[in-house]
PDB file of C-alpha atoms in Angstrom:
ATOM      1  CA  MET A   1       0.000   0.000   0.000  1.00 57.00           C
ATOM      2  CA  THR A   2       1.329   3.437  -0.942  1.00 52.00           C
ATOM      3  CA  ASP A   3       1.177   6.142   1.726  1.00 59.00           C
ATOM      4  CA  ALA A   4       0.446   9.390  -0.096  1.00 58.00           C
ATOM      5  CA  ASN A   5       2.345  11.440   2.482  1.00 51.00           C
ATOM      6  CA  THR A   6       5.508  10.258   0.814  1.00 41.00           C
ATOM      7  CA  GLN A   7       4.345  11.892  -2.417  1.00 46.00           C
ATOM      8  CA  ALA A   8       3.409  15.241  -0.925  1.00 45.00           C
ATOM      9  CA  ASN A   9       4.492  18.516  -2.465  1.00 45.00           C
ATOM     10  CA  PRO A  10       8.175  18.978  -1.481  1.00 39.00           C
ATOM     11  CA  GLU A  11       7.521  22.654  -0.744  1.00 40.00           C
ATOM     12  CA  ALA A  12       4.739  21.883   1.743  1.00 41.00           C
ATOM     13  CA  ASN A  13       6.963  22.452   4.786  1.00 41.00           C
ATOM     14  CA  SER A  14       9.352  25.055   3.412  1.00 38.00           C
ATOM     15  CA  GLU A  15       9.453  28.762   4.226  1.00 42.00           C
ATOM     16  CA  THR A  16       7.834  29.472   0.860  1.00 41.00           C
ATOM     17  CA  ALA A  17       5.064  26.952   1.455  1.00 39.00           C
ATOM     18  CA  PRO A  18       1.784  27.639  -0.365  1.00 46.00           C
ATOM     19  CA  GLU A  19      -1.275  28.656   1.595  1.00 84.00           C
ATOM     20  CA  LEU A  20      -2.812  25.209   1.241  1.00 96.00           C
ATOM     21  CA  GLU A  21      -0.898  22.100   2.244  1.00 97.00           C
ATOM     22  CA  ILE A  22      -0.831  19.740  -0.722  1.00 97.00           C
ATOM     23  CA  LEU A  23      -0.952  16.168   0.543  1.00 98.00           C
ATOM     24  CA  TYR A  24      -0.878  14.328  -2.784  1.00 98.00           C
ATOM     25  CA  GLN A  25      -0.513  15.261  -6.431  1.00 98.00           C
ATOM     26  CA  ASP A  26      -0.076  13.425  -9.713  1.00 97.00           C
ATOM     27  CA  ASP A  27      -1.258  13.910 -13.287  1.00 97.00           C
ATOM     28  CA  TRP A  28      -4.886  13.110 -12.432  1.00 98.00           C
ATOM     29  CA  LEU A  29      -5.583  13.920  -8.759  1.00 98.00           C
ATOM     30  CA  VAL A  30      -4.596  16.421  -6.098  1.00 98.00           C
ATOM     31  CA  ALA A  31      -5.447  16.411  -2.388  1.00 98.00           C
ATOM     32  CA  VAL A  32      -5.109  19.191   0.170  1.00 98.00           C
ATOM     33  CA  ASN A  33      -5.481  19.555   3.915  1.00 98.00           C
ATOM     34  CA  LYS A  34      -8.494  21.874   4.097  1.00 98.00           C
ATOM     35  CA  PRO A  35      -8.290  24.314   7.005  1.00 96.00           C
ATOM     36  CA  ALA A  36     -11.241  24.614   9.367  1.00 96.00           C
ATOM     37  CA  GLY A  37     -13.392  27.622   8.520  1.00 93.00           C
ATOM     38  CA  MET A  38     -12.571  27.662   4.797  1.00 93.00           C
ATOM     39  CA  LEU A  39     -15.254  27.105   2.176  1.00 92.00           C
ATOM     40  CA  VAL A  40     -14.582  24.672  -0.649  1.00 92.00           C
ATOM     41  CA  HIS A  41     -16.125  27.008  -3.235  1.00 81.00           C
ATOM     42  CA  ARG A  42     -18.073  30.227  -3.464  1.00 70.00           C
ATOM     43  CA  SER A  43     -21.550  30.211  -1.962  1.00 61.00           C
ATOM     44  CA  TRP A  44     -24.179  32.903  -1.733  1.00 53.00           C
ATOM     45  CA  LEU A  45     -24.872  31.611   1.773  1.00 58.00           C
ATOM     46  CA  ASP A  46     -21.453  32.996   2.819  1.00 57.00           C
ATOM     47  CA  ARG A  47     -21.175  36.011   0.569  1.00 60.00           C
ATOM     48  CA  HIS A  48     -18.785  37.789   2.941  1.00 65.00           C
ATOM     49  CA  GLU A  49     -16.123  35.091   2.519  1.00 59.00           C
ATOM     50  CA  THR A  50     -13.176  35.875   0.252  1.00 62.00           C
ATOM     51  CA  ARG A  51     -11.043  32.717   0.520  1.00 80.00           C
ATOM     52  CA  PHE A  52     -12.044  29.436  -1.086  1.00 90.00           C
ATOM     53  CA  VAL A  53     -10.182  26.158  -1.431  1.00 95.00           C
ATOM     54  CA  MET A  54     -10.894  25.775  -5.155  1.00 94.00           C
ATOM     55  CA  GLN A  55      -9.680  29.246  -6.102  1.00 93.00           C
ATOM     56  CA  THR A  56      -6.654  29.101  -3.810  1.00 94.00           C
ATOM     57  CA  LEU A  57      -5.615  25.696  -5.088  1.00 96.00           C
ATOM     58  CA  ARG A  58      -6.100  26.715  -8.706  1.00 95.00           C
ATOM     59  CA  ASP A  59      -3.834  29.720  -8.137  1.00 94.00           C
ATOM     60  CA  GLN A  60      -1.219  27.536  -6.445  1.00 95.00           C
ATOM     61  CA  LEU A  61      -1.236  25.190  -9.426  1.00 96.00           C
ATOM     62  CA  GLY A  62      -0.670  28.013 -11.904  1.00 95.00           C
ATOM     63  CA  GLY A  63      -4.257  28.319 -13.066  1.00 96.00           C
ATOM     64  CA  GLN A  64      -4.954  24.587 -13.296  1.00 96.00           C
ATOM     65  CA  HIS A  65      -8.689  23.919 -13.030  1.00 96.00           C
ATOM     66  CA  VAL A  66      -9.666  21.560 -10.198  1.00 97.00           C
ATOM     67  CA  PHE A  67     -12.866  19.596  -9.675  1.00 97.00           C
ATOM     68  CA  PRO A  68     -13.965  18.651  -6.117  1.00 96.00           C
ATOM     69  CA  LEU A  69     -14.838  14.953  -5.769  1.00 96.00           C
ATOM     70  CA  HIS A  70     -16.550  15.175  -2.375  1.00 95.00           C
ATOM     71  CA  ARG A  71     -17.328  17.820   0.204  1.00 91.00           C
ATOM     72  CA  LEU A  72     -16.205  18.915   3.634  1.00 95.00           C
ATOM     73  CA  ASP A  73     -18.319  21.331   5.648  1.00 92.00           C
ATOM     74  CA  LYS A  74     -16.847  24.779   6.234  1.00 94.00           C
ATOM     75  CA  PRO A  75     -15.911  24.087   9.901  1.00 96.00           C
ATOM     76  CA  THR A  76     -14.408  20.650   9.153  1.00 97.00           C
ATOM     77  CA  SER A  77     -10.713  20.243   8.367  1.00 98.00           C
ATOM     78  CA  GLY A  78      -8.776  17.495   6.648  1.00 98.00           C
ATOM     79  CA  VAL A  79      -8.291  15.558   3.421  1.00 98.00           C
ATOM     80  CA  LEU A  80     -10.093  17.022   0.408  1.00 98.00           C
ATOM     81  CA  LEU A  81      -9.578  15.382  -2.979  1.00 98.00           C
ATOM     82  CA  PHE A  82      -9.871  17.003  -6.409  1.00 98.00           C
ATOM     83  CA  ALA A  83      -9.656  15.764  -9.969  1.00 98.00           C
ATOM     84  CA  LEU A  84      -7.507  17.699 -12.431  1.00 98.00           C
ATOM     85  CA  SER A  85      -9.896  17.226 -15.344  1.00 98.00           C
ATOM     86  CA  SER A  86     -13.616  16.941 -15.885  1.00 97.00           C
ATOM     87  CA  GLU A  87     -13.050  13.478 -17.386  1.00 97.00           C
ATOM     88  CA  MET A  88     -11.325  12.229 -14.234  1.00 98.00           C
ATOM     89  CA  ALA A  89     -14.044  13.812 -12.102  1.00 97.00           C
ATOM     90  CA  ALA A  90     -16.705  11.941 -14.065  1.00 97.00           C
ATOM     91  CA  GLU A  91     -14.783   8.701 -13.564  1.00 96.00           C
ATOM     92  CA  MET A  92     -14.192   9.210  -9.851  1.00 96.00           C
ATOM     93  CA  MET A  93     -17.599  10.477  -8.716  1.00 94.00           C
ATOM     94  CA  PRO A  94     -19.290   7.061  -9.030  1.00 94.00           C
ATOM     95  CA  LYS A  95     -16.534   5.562  -6.872  1.00 94.00           C
ATOM     96  CA  PHE A  96     -17.455   7.936  -4.064  1.00 92.00           C
ATOM     97  CA  ALA A  97     -21.151   7.261  -4.550  1.00 88.00           C
ATOM     98  CA  GLY A  98     -20.497   3.516  -4.683  1.00 89.00           C
ATOM     99  CA  ARG A  99     -18.587   3.536  -1.377  1.00 88.00           C
ATOM    100  CA  GLU A 100     -15.311   2.479  -3.007  1.00 95.00           C
ATOM    101  CA  VAL A 101     -13.507   5.386  -1.318  1.00 97.00           C
ATOM    102  CA  LYS A 102     -12.997   4.911   2.425  1.00 97.00           C
ATOM    103  CA  LYS A 103     -13.018   7.929   4.733  1.00 97.00           C
ATOM    104  CA  THR A 104     -11.723   8.159   8.292  1.00 98.00           C
ATOM    105  CA  TYR A 105     -12.598  11.020  10.615  1.00 98.00           C
ATOM    106  CA  HIS A 106     -11.667  11.869  14.184  1.00 98.00           C
ATOM    107  CA  ALA A 107     -13.738  13.916  16.606  1.00 98.00           C
ATOM    108  CA  VAL A 108     -13.829  14.968  20.246  1.00 98.00           C
ATOM    109  CA  VAL A 109     -17.287  14.375  21.680  1.00 98.00           C
ATOM    110  CA  ARG A 110     -18.966  15.010  25.016  1.00 98.00           C
ATOM    111  CA  GLY A 111     -19.424  12.071  27.370  1.00 97.00           C
ATOM    112  CA  TRP A 112     -17.757   8.670  27.420  1.00 97.00           C
ATOM    113  CA  VAL A 113     -18.265   6.462  24.390  1.00 98.00           C
ATOM    114  CA  LYS A 114     -17.760   3.024  25.930  1.00 96.00           C
ATOM    115  CA  GLU A 115     -17.615   0.669  22.952  1.00 97.00           C
ATOM    116  CA  ALA A 116     -17.360   0.468  19.188  1.00 98.00           C
ATOM    117  CA  ALA A 117     -20.572   0.164  17.195  1.00 98.00           C
ATOM    118  CA  VAL A 118     -22.221   0.829  13.868  1.00 98.00           C
ATOM    119  CA  LEU A 119     -25.058   3.339  13.844  1.00 98.00           C
ATOM    120  CA  ASP A 120     -27.645   2.742  11.125  1.00 97.00           C
ATOM    121  CA  TYR A 121     -29.942   5.728  11.553  1.00 96.00           C
ATOM    122  CA  PRO A 122     -31.622   7.277   8.489  1.00 96.00           C
ATOM    123  CA  LEU A 123     -31.468  11.051   8.232  1.00 96.00           C
ATOM    124  CA  LYS A 124     -33.997  13.415   6.753  1.00 92.00           C
ATOM    125  CA  GLU A 125     -32.322  15.694   4.237  1.00 87.00           C
ATOM    126  CA  GLU A 126     -31.402  19.095   5.657  1.00 79.00           C
ATOM    127  CA  LEU A 127     -32.612  21.828   3.309  1.00 60.00           C
ATOM    128  CA  ASP A 128     -31.463  25.437   3.120  1.00 59.00           C
ATOM    129  CA  LYS A 129     -34.395  27.853   3.171  1.00 53.00           C
ATOM    130  CA  MET A 130     -33.278  29.704   0.067  1.00 49.00           C
ATOM    131  CA  SER A 131     -31.079  27.428  -2.067  1.00 49.00           C
ATOM    132  CA  ASP A 132     -33.355  24.406  -1.586  1.00 50.00           C
ATOM    133  CA  LYS A 133     -36.709  26.207  -1.668  1.00 50.00           C
ATOM    134  CA  ARG A 134     -37.723  24.316  -4.817  1.00 56.00           C
ATOM    135  CA  ALA A 135     -36.627  20.928  -3.482  1.00 51.00           C
ATOM    136  CA  LEU A 136     -39.085  18.301  -2.309  1.00 54.00           C
ATOM    137  CA  GLN A 137     -39.884  19.268   1.277  1.00 57.00           C
ATOM    138  CA  ASP A 138     -41.303  15.968   2.557  1.00 71.00           C
ATOM    139  CA  LYS A 139     -38.666  13.603   1.211  1.00 79.00           C
ATOM    140  CA  ALA A 140     -38.329  10.354   3.148  1.00 88.00           C
ATOM    141  CA  PRO A 141     -35.278   9.898   5.415  1.00 90.00           C
ATOM    142  CA  GLN A 142     -32.192   8.596   3.607  1.00 93.00           C
ATOM    143  CA  GLU A 143     -29.998   5.687   4.651  1.00 94.00           C
ATOM    144  CA  ALA A 144     -27.118   6.860   6.849  1.00 95.00           C
ATOM    145  CA  VAL A 145     -24.558   4.485   8.370  1.00 97.00           C
ATOM    146  CA  THR A 146     -21.546   5.355  10.540  1.00 98.00           C
ATOM    147  CA  ALA A 147     -19.056   2.980  12.151  1.00 98.00           C
ATOM    148  CA  TYR A 148     -17.365   4.479  15.198  1.00 98.00           C
ATOM    149  CA  ARG A 149     -15.057   3.469  18.022  1.00 98.00           C
ATOM    150  CA  PRO A 150     -13.599   5.202  21.085  1.00 98.00           C
ATOM    151  CA  LEU A 151      -9.825   5.739  21.135  1.00 98.00           C
ATOM    152  CA  ALA A 152      -9.329   7.616  24.419  1.00 98.00           C
ATOM    153  CA  ARG A 153     -11.367   9.092  27.261  1.00 98.00           C
ATOM    154  CA  VAL A 154     -10.772  11.835  29.805  1.00 98.00           C
ATOM    155  CA  GLU A 155     -12.530  13.324  32.824  1.00 98.00           C
ATOM    156  CA  THR A 156     -11.676  16.922  33.644  1.00 97.00           C
ATOM    157  CA  PRO A 157     -12.259  18.757  36.956  1.00 96.00           C
ATOM    158  CA  ILE A 158     -14.024  21.563  35.096  1.00 96.00           C
ATOM    159  CA  PRO A 159     -17.766  21.656  35.856  1.00 94.00           C
ATOM    160  CA  VAL A 160     -20.246  22.039  33.005  1.00 94.00           C
ATOM    161  CA  GLY A 161     -23.912  22.403  33.891  1.00 86.00           C
ATOM    162  CA  ARG A 162     -24.907  20.519  37.031  1.00 89.00           C
ATOM    163  CA  TYR A 163     -21.956  18.120  37.002  1.00 89.00           C
ATOM    164  CA  ALA A 164     -18.750  18.708  38.958  1.00 93.00           C
ATOM    165  CA  THR A 165     -16.587  17.208  36.211  1.00 96.00           C
ATOM    166  CA  SER A 166     -16.701  16.879  32.433  1.00 97.00           C
ATOM    167  CA  ARG A 167     -16.119  13.758  30.341  1.00 97.00           C
ATOM    168  CA  TYR A 168     -14.943  13.583  26.751  1.00 98.00           C
ATOM    169  CA  THR A 169     -14.001  10.907  24.232  1.00 98.00           C
ATOM    170  CA  LEU A 170     -11.726  10.880  21.212  1.00 98.00           C
ATOM    171  CA  VAL A 171     -13.659   8.967  18.563  1.00 98.00           C
ATOM    172  CA  GLU A 172     -12.721   7.500  15.200  1.00 98.00           C
ATOM    173  CA  MET A 173     -15.577   7.472  12.686  1.00 98.00           C
ATOM    174  CA  LYS A 174     -15.883   5.786   9.301  1.00 98.00           C
ATOM    175  CA  PRO A 175     -19.023   6.893   7.442  1.00 97.00           C
ATOM    176  CA  GLU A 176     -20.400   4.328   5.013  1.00 95.00           C
ATOM    177  CA  THR A 177     -22.745   6.905   3.492  1.00 93.00           C
ATOM    178  CA  GLY A 178     -22.283  10.605   2.818  1.00 90.00           C
ATOM    179  CA  ARG A 179     -25.341  12.472   4.030  1.00 92.00           C
ATOM    180  CA  LYS A 180     -25.189  16.171   4.812  1.00 90.00           C
ATOM    181  CA  HIS A 181     -23.817  16.719   8.329  1.00 94.00           C
ATOM    182  CA  GLN A 182     -24.053  12.949   8.864  1.00 96.00           C
ATOM    183  CA  LEU A 183     -21.366  12.601  11.520  1.00 98.00           C
ATOM    184  CA  ARG A 184     -22.525  15.622  13.473  1.00 97.00           C
ATOM    185  CA  ARG A 185     -26.151  14.489  13.388  1.00 97.00           C
ATOM    186  CA  HIS A 186     -25.318  10.881  14.253  1.00 98.00           C
ATOM    187  CA  MET A 187     -23.264  11.929  17.276  1.00 98.00           C
ATOM    188  CA  HIS A 188     -26.106  14.232  18.306  1.00 97.00           C
ATOM    189  CA  HIS A 189     -28.492  11.280  18.061  1.00 97.00           C
ATOM    190  CA  LEU A 190     -26.226   9.342  20.440  1.00 97.00           C
ATOM    191  CA  SER A 191     -26.030  12.360  22.820  1.00 97.00           C
ATOM    192  CA  HIS A 192     -22.274  12.474  22.193  1.00 98.00           C
ATOM    193  CA  HIS A 193     -22.273  15.890  20.543  1.00 98.00           C
ATOM    194  CA  ILE A 194     -19.117  16.906  18.702  1.00 98.00           C
ATOM    195  CA  ILE A 195     -17.337  19.753  20.457  1.00 98.00           C
ATOM    196  CA  GLY A 196     -17.644  23.056  18.611  1.00 98.00           C
ATOM    197  CA  ASP A 197     -20.780  22.089  16.708  1.00 97.00           C
ATOM    198  CA  VAL A 198     -23.007  25.172  16.873  1.00 95.00           C
ATOM    199  CA  ASN A 199     -25.934  23.560  15.025  1.00 93.00           C
ATOM    200  CA  HIS A 200     -26.124  20.049  16.485  1.00 94.00           C
ATOM    201  CA  GLY A 201     -23.906  20.337  19.556  1.00 94.00           C
ATOM    202  CA  ASP A 202     -24.057  21.433  23.188  1.00 95.00           C
ATOM    203  CA  GLY A 203     -23.357  25.126  23.715  1.00 96.00           C
ATOM    204  CA  ARG A 204     -22.228  24.668  27.317  1.00 96.00           C
ATOM    205  CA  HIS A 205     -19.378  22.335  26.344  1.00 97.00           C
ATOM    206  CA  ASN A 206     -18.491  24.454  23.328  1.00 97.00           C
ATOM    207  CA  ARG A 207     -18.162  27.457  25.634  1.00 97.00           C
ATOM    208  CA  MET A 208     -15.976  25.536  28.068  1.00 97.00           C
ATOM    209  CA  PHE A 209     -13.565  24.548  25.279  1.00 98.00           C
ATOM    210  CA  ARG A 210     -13.337  28.150  24.121  1.00 97.00           C
ATOM    211  CA  GLU A 211     -12.668  29.458  27.623  1.00 97.00           C
ATOM    212  CA  HIS A 212     -10.303  26.775  28.927  1.00 97.00           C
ATOM    213  CA  TYR A 213      -8.583  25.431  25.801  1.00 97.00           C
ATOM    214  CA  ASP A 214      -8.827  28.411  23.435  1.00 97.00           C
ATOM    215  CA  CYS A 215     -10.612  26.076  21.025  1.00 98.00           C
ATOM    216  CA  HIS A 216     -12.912  27.973  18.678  1.00 97.00           C
ATOM    217  CA  ARG A 217     -13.487  25.336  16.010  1.00 98.00           C
ATOM    218  CA  LEU A 218     -15.512  22.229  15.302  1.00 98.00           C
ATOM    219  CA  MET A 219     -13.480  19.283  16.609  1.00 98.00           C
ATOM    220  CA  LEU A 220     -14.056  17.171  13.512  1.00 98.00           C
ATOM    221  CA  HIS A 221     -11.160  16.266  11.217  1.00 98.00           C
ATOM    222  CA  ALA A 222     -11.061  14.207   8.025  1.00 98.00           C
ATOM    223  CA  SER A 223      -7.895  12.297   8.846  1.00 98.00           C
ATOM    224  CA  ALA A 224      -7.553   9.873   5.940  1.00 98.00           C
ATOM    225  CA  LEU A 225      -8.878   8.899   2.541  1.00 98.00           C
ATOM    226  CA  GLU A 226      -8.273   5.453   1.033  1.00 98.00           C
ATOM    227  CA  LEU A 227      -8.858   4.593  -2.604  1.00 97.00           C
ATOM    228  CA  ILE A 228      -7.643   2.553  -5.532  1.00 97.00           C
ATOM    229  CA  HIS A 229      -5.959   4.865  -8.005  1.00 97.00           C
ATOM    230  CA  PRO A 230      -8.081   4.940 -11.187  1.00 95.00           C
ATOM    231  CA  ARG A 231      -5.015   4.846 -13.470  1.00 95.00           C
ATOM    232  CA  THR A 232      -2.305   2.878 -11.677  1.00 95.00           C
ATOM    233  CA  GLY A 233      -4.625   0.454  -9.885  1.00 96.00           C
ATOM    234  CA  LEU A 234      -2.567   0.864  -6.712  1.00 97.00           C
ATOM    235  CA  PRO A 235      -4.107   1.475  -3.276  1.00 97.00           C
ATOM    236  CA  ILE A 236      -3.426   4.941  -1.879  1.00 97.00           C
ATOM    237  CA  VAL A 237      -3.811   6.316   1.639  1.00 97.00           C
ATOM    238  CA  ILE A 238      -3.861  10.108   1.924  1.00 98.00           C
ATOM    239  CA  ARG A 239      -3.462  11.426   5.476  1.00 98.00           C
ATOM    240  CA  ALA A 240      -3.854  14.930   6.901  1.00 98.00           C
ATOM    241  CA  ALA A 241      -2.333  16.205  10.156  1.00 97.00           C
ATOM    242  CA  VAL A 242      -4.402  18.232  12.639  1.00 98.00           C
ATOM    243  CA  ASP A 243      -4.030  21.951  13.310  1.00 97.00           C
ATOM    244  CA  GLN A 244      -2.834  23.784  16.419  1.00 97.00           C
ATOM    245  CA  SER A 245      -6.263  23.817  18.088  1.00 97.00           C
ATOM    246  CA  TRP A 246      -6.398  20.036  17.881  1.00 98.00           C
ATOM    247  CA  GLN A 247      -2.840  19.726  19.157  1.00 98.00           C
ATOM    248  CA  THR A 248      -3.611  21.968  22.138  1.00 98.00           C
ATOM    249  CA  VAL A 249      -6.617  19.855  23.144  1.00 98.00           C
ATOM    250  CA  MET A 250      -4.732  16.587  22.650  1.00 98.00           C
ATOM    251  CA  GLN A 251      -1.890  17.857  24.831  1.00 98.00           C
ATOM    252  CA  ALA A 252      -4.255  19.120  27.541  1.00 98.00           C
ATOM    253  CA  PHE A 253      -5.945  15.711  27.726  1.00 98.00           C
ATOM    254  CA  GLU A 254      -2.615  13.861  27.510  1.00 98.00           C
ATOM    255  CA  TRP A 255      -3.695  12.067  24.350  1.00 98.00           C
ATOM    256  CA  PRO A 256      -0.756  11.230  22.047  1.00 97.00           C
ATOM    257  CA  LEU A 257      -1.130  12.474  18.479  1.00 97.00           C
ATOM    258  CA  SER A 258      -0.466   8.906  17.394  1.00 96.00           C
ATOM    259  CA  TYR A 259      -4.059   8.139  18.378  1.00 96.00           C
ATOM    260  CA  LEU A 260      -5.103  10.069  15.290  1.00 95.00           C
ATOM    261  CA  GLU A 261      -3.235   7.588  13.105  1.00 86.00           C
ATOM    262  CA  ALA A 262      -5.209   4.612  14.443  1.00 62.00           C
TER     263      ALA A 262
END
């Protein structure tokens, strides 16, 4: 198996490093480590934003057009894969839809997740009031499946709500489907809300992380993407390291960063 980190852009860690960290690049595909808070492409829903992954990456590649093969929400960081031609995009999209591409995420959630499990819980499609106003409003819930397992747990002496201490778990998640906000909504369903989630999370715990750990982001990271290369036929693993906010939390909880490579 080829680890794509070994094929990363050689300038990624230099003083003249581009704004986006390129994790993998060849004649057909390119992957970046998307920062939290950065949109993949322009959206009228965030008209005040001026930085977008697609535009930034295109500029870094000298004007090369790029075609996103999947999505990451604005607050989520991690591996984001693009095709370098419309033909490759058309070839790769069915592989994502057909579950041939494996995704691994990590998250910090409230409470103690005690054992690994697979959650099969259909989700009703989330519609935007304006952009989806013509969409079918009473569509049946869609299949949504997430495998998850706890990697580490911690109990802090910081009270949140009526409890004298707070408990958190580092969780690995492997979604088998790709519904909108699937991981955030599935963890909400389990009452293990992802820290920093302002839509499906717990504001009290989000506030505690901001005040005590200077953590102002959604603690959800797309750590790895596994696929069979459409041209070479070789398996590829593309991994993305976490940012400083993640590192600060991991250090505070005495969780080795190696847990994120599990």
